[in-house]
Coordinates of C-alpha atoms and ligand atoms in Angstrom, one line a residue:
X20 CA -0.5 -1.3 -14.9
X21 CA -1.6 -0.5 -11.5
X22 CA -4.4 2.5 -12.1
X23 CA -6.0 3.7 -9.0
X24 CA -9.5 5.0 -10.1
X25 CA -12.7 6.8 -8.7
X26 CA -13.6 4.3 -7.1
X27 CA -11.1 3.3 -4.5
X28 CA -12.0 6.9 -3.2
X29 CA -12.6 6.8 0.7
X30 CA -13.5 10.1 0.8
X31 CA -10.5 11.1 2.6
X32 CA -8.2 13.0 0.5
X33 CA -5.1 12.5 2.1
X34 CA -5.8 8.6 2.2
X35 CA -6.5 8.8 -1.5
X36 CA -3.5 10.9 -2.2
X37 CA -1.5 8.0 -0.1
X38 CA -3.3 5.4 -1.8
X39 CA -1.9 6.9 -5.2
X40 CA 1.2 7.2 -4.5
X41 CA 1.5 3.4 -3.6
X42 CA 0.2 2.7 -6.6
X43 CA 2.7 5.2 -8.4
X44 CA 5.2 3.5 -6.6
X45 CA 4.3 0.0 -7.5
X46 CA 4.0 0.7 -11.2
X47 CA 7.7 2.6 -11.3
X48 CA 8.9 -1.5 -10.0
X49 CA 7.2 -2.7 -12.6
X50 CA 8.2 -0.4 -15.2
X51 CA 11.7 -0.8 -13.6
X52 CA 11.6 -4.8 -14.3
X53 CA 10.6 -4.6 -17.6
X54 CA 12.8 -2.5 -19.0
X55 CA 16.1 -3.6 -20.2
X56 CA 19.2 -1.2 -18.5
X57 CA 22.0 -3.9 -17.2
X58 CA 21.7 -1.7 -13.2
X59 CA 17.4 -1.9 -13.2
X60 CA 18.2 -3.8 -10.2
X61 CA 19.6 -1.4 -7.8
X62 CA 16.9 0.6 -8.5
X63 CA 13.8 -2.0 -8.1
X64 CA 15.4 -2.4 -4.8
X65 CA 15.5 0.6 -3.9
X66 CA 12.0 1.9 -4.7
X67 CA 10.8 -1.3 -3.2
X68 CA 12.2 -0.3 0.3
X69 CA 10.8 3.0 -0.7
X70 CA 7.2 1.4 -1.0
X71 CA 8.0 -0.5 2.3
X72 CA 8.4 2.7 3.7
X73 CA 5.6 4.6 2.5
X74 CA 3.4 1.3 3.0
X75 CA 4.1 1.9 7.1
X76 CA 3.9 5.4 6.9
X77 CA 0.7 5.8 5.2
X78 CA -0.7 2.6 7.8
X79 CA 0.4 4.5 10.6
X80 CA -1.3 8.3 9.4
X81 CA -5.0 5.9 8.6
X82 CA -4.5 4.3 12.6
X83 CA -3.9 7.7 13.6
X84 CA -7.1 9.5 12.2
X85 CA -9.1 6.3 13.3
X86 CA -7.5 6.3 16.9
X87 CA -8.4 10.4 17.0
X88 CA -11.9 9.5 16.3
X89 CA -12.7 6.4 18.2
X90 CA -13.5 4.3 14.9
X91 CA -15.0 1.1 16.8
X92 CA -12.8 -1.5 14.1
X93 CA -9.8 -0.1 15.0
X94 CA -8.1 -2.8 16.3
X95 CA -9.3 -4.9 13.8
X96 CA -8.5 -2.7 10.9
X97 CA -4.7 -2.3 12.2
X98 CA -4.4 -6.1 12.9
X99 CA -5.1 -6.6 9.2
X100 CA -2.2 -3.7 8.5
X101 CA 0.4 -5.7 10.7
X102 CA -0.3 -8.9 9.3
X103 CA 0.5 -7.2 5.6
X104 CA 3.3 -5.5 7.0
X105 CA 4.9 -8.7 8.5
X106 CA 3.8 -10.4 5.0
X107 CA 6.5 -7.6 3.3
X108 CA 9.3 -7.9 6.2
X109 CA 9.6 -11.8 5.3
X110 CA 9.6 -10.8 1.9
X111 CA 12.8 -8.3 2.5
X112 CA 15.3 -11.0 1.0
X113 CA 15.1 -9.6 -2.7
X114 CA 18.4 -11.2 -3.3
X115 CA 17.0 -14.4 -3.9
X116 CA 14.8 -12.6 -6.3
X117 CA 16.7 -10.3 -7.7
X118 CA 17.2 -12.3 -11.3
X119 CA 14.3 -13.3 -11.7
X120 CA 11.8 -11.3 -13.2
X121 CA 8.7 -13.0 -13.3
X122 CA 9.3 -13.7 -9.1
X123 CA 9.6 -10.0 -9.0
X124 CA 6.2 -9.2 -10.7
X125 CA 4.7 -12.2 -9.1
X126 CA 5.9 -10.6 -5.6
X127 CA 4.4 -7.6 -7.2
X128 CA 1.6 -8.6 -7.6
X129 CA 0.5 -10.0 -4.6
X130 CA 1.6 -6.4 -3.0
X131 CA -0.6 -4.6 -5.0
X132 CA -3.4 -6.9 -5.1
X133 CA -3.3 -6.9 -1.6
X134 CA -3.9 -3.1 -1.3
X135 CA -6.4 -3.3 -3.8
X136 CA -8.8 -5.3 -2.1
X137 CA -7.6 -3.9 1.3
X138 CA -8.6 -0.3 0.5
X139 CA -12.3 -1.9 -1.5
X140 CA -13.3 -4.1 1.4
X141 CA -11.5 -2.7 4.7
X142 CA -11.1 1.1 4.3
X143 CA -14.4 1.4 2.5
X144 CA -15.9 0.5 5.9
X145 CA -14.2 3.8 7.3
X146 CA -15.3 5.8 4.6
X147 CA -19.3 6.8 5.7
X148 CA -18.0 6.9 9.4
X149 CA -15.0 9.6 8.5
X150 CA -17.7 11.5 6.1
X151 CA -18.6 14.6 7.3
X152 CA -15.4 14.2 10.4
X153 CA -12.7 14.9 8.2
X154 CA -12.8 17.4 5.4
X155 CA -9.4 17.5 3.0
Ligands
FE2_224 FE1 -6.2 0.5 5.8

């Protein structure tokens, strides 16, 4: 559902090796909601706190490189990461959505649209200035 492809590539291959895995990570939810075992929701919850986690991980390691190379939007570029990451902590009541699977793919949704045009418009702007800096 989610497919990362060629062309979210931001020529940093642990960023694009991060970036996968989110997307990995959102379509396991997804195929977690949709299918039909009685427990799926344990599990959506737990991958989601996974995908929490690896959403602040892989924020921080991008803000690292960034602050190791002066990049001149870095303040900007980690606002727009704390503003998503406060977006997911208000979101950390799944209870309330936990029976409802259409809220759940909506919430979805919205995570992994987010990141989508995240990594198109705001980490394609890193992408010339880490060329040549960073190789791997
Ligand atoms: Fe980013």
């Amino acid at each position: 559902m989610f497919n990362w492809k060629e062309e979210y590539s931001v020529g940093v291959k642990a960023i694009d090796n991060q970036h996968k895995e989110l997307f990995n990570l959102g379509n396991m939810i997804y195929n977690k909601i949709k299918s039909n075992n009685k427990d799926k929701m344990e599990d959506v919850k737990l991958i989601i706190k996974r995908l929490h986690e690896y959403t602040i991980y892989h924020f921080e390691y991008e803000e690292s490189l960034m602050e190791k190379y002066n990049y001149r939007d870095y303040f900007q570029h980690q606002n727009s990461h704390k503003d998503f990451i406060d977006a997911l902590d208000n979101m950390e009541d799944l209870d309330m959505l936990i029976n409802q699977d259409k809220a759940l793919v909506d919430m979805l949704n919205f995570v992994l649209e987010w990141i989508t045009k995240h990594i198109l418009k705001e980490d394609m702007q890193y992408k010339e200035f880490f060329l040549n800096k960073i190789t791997g």
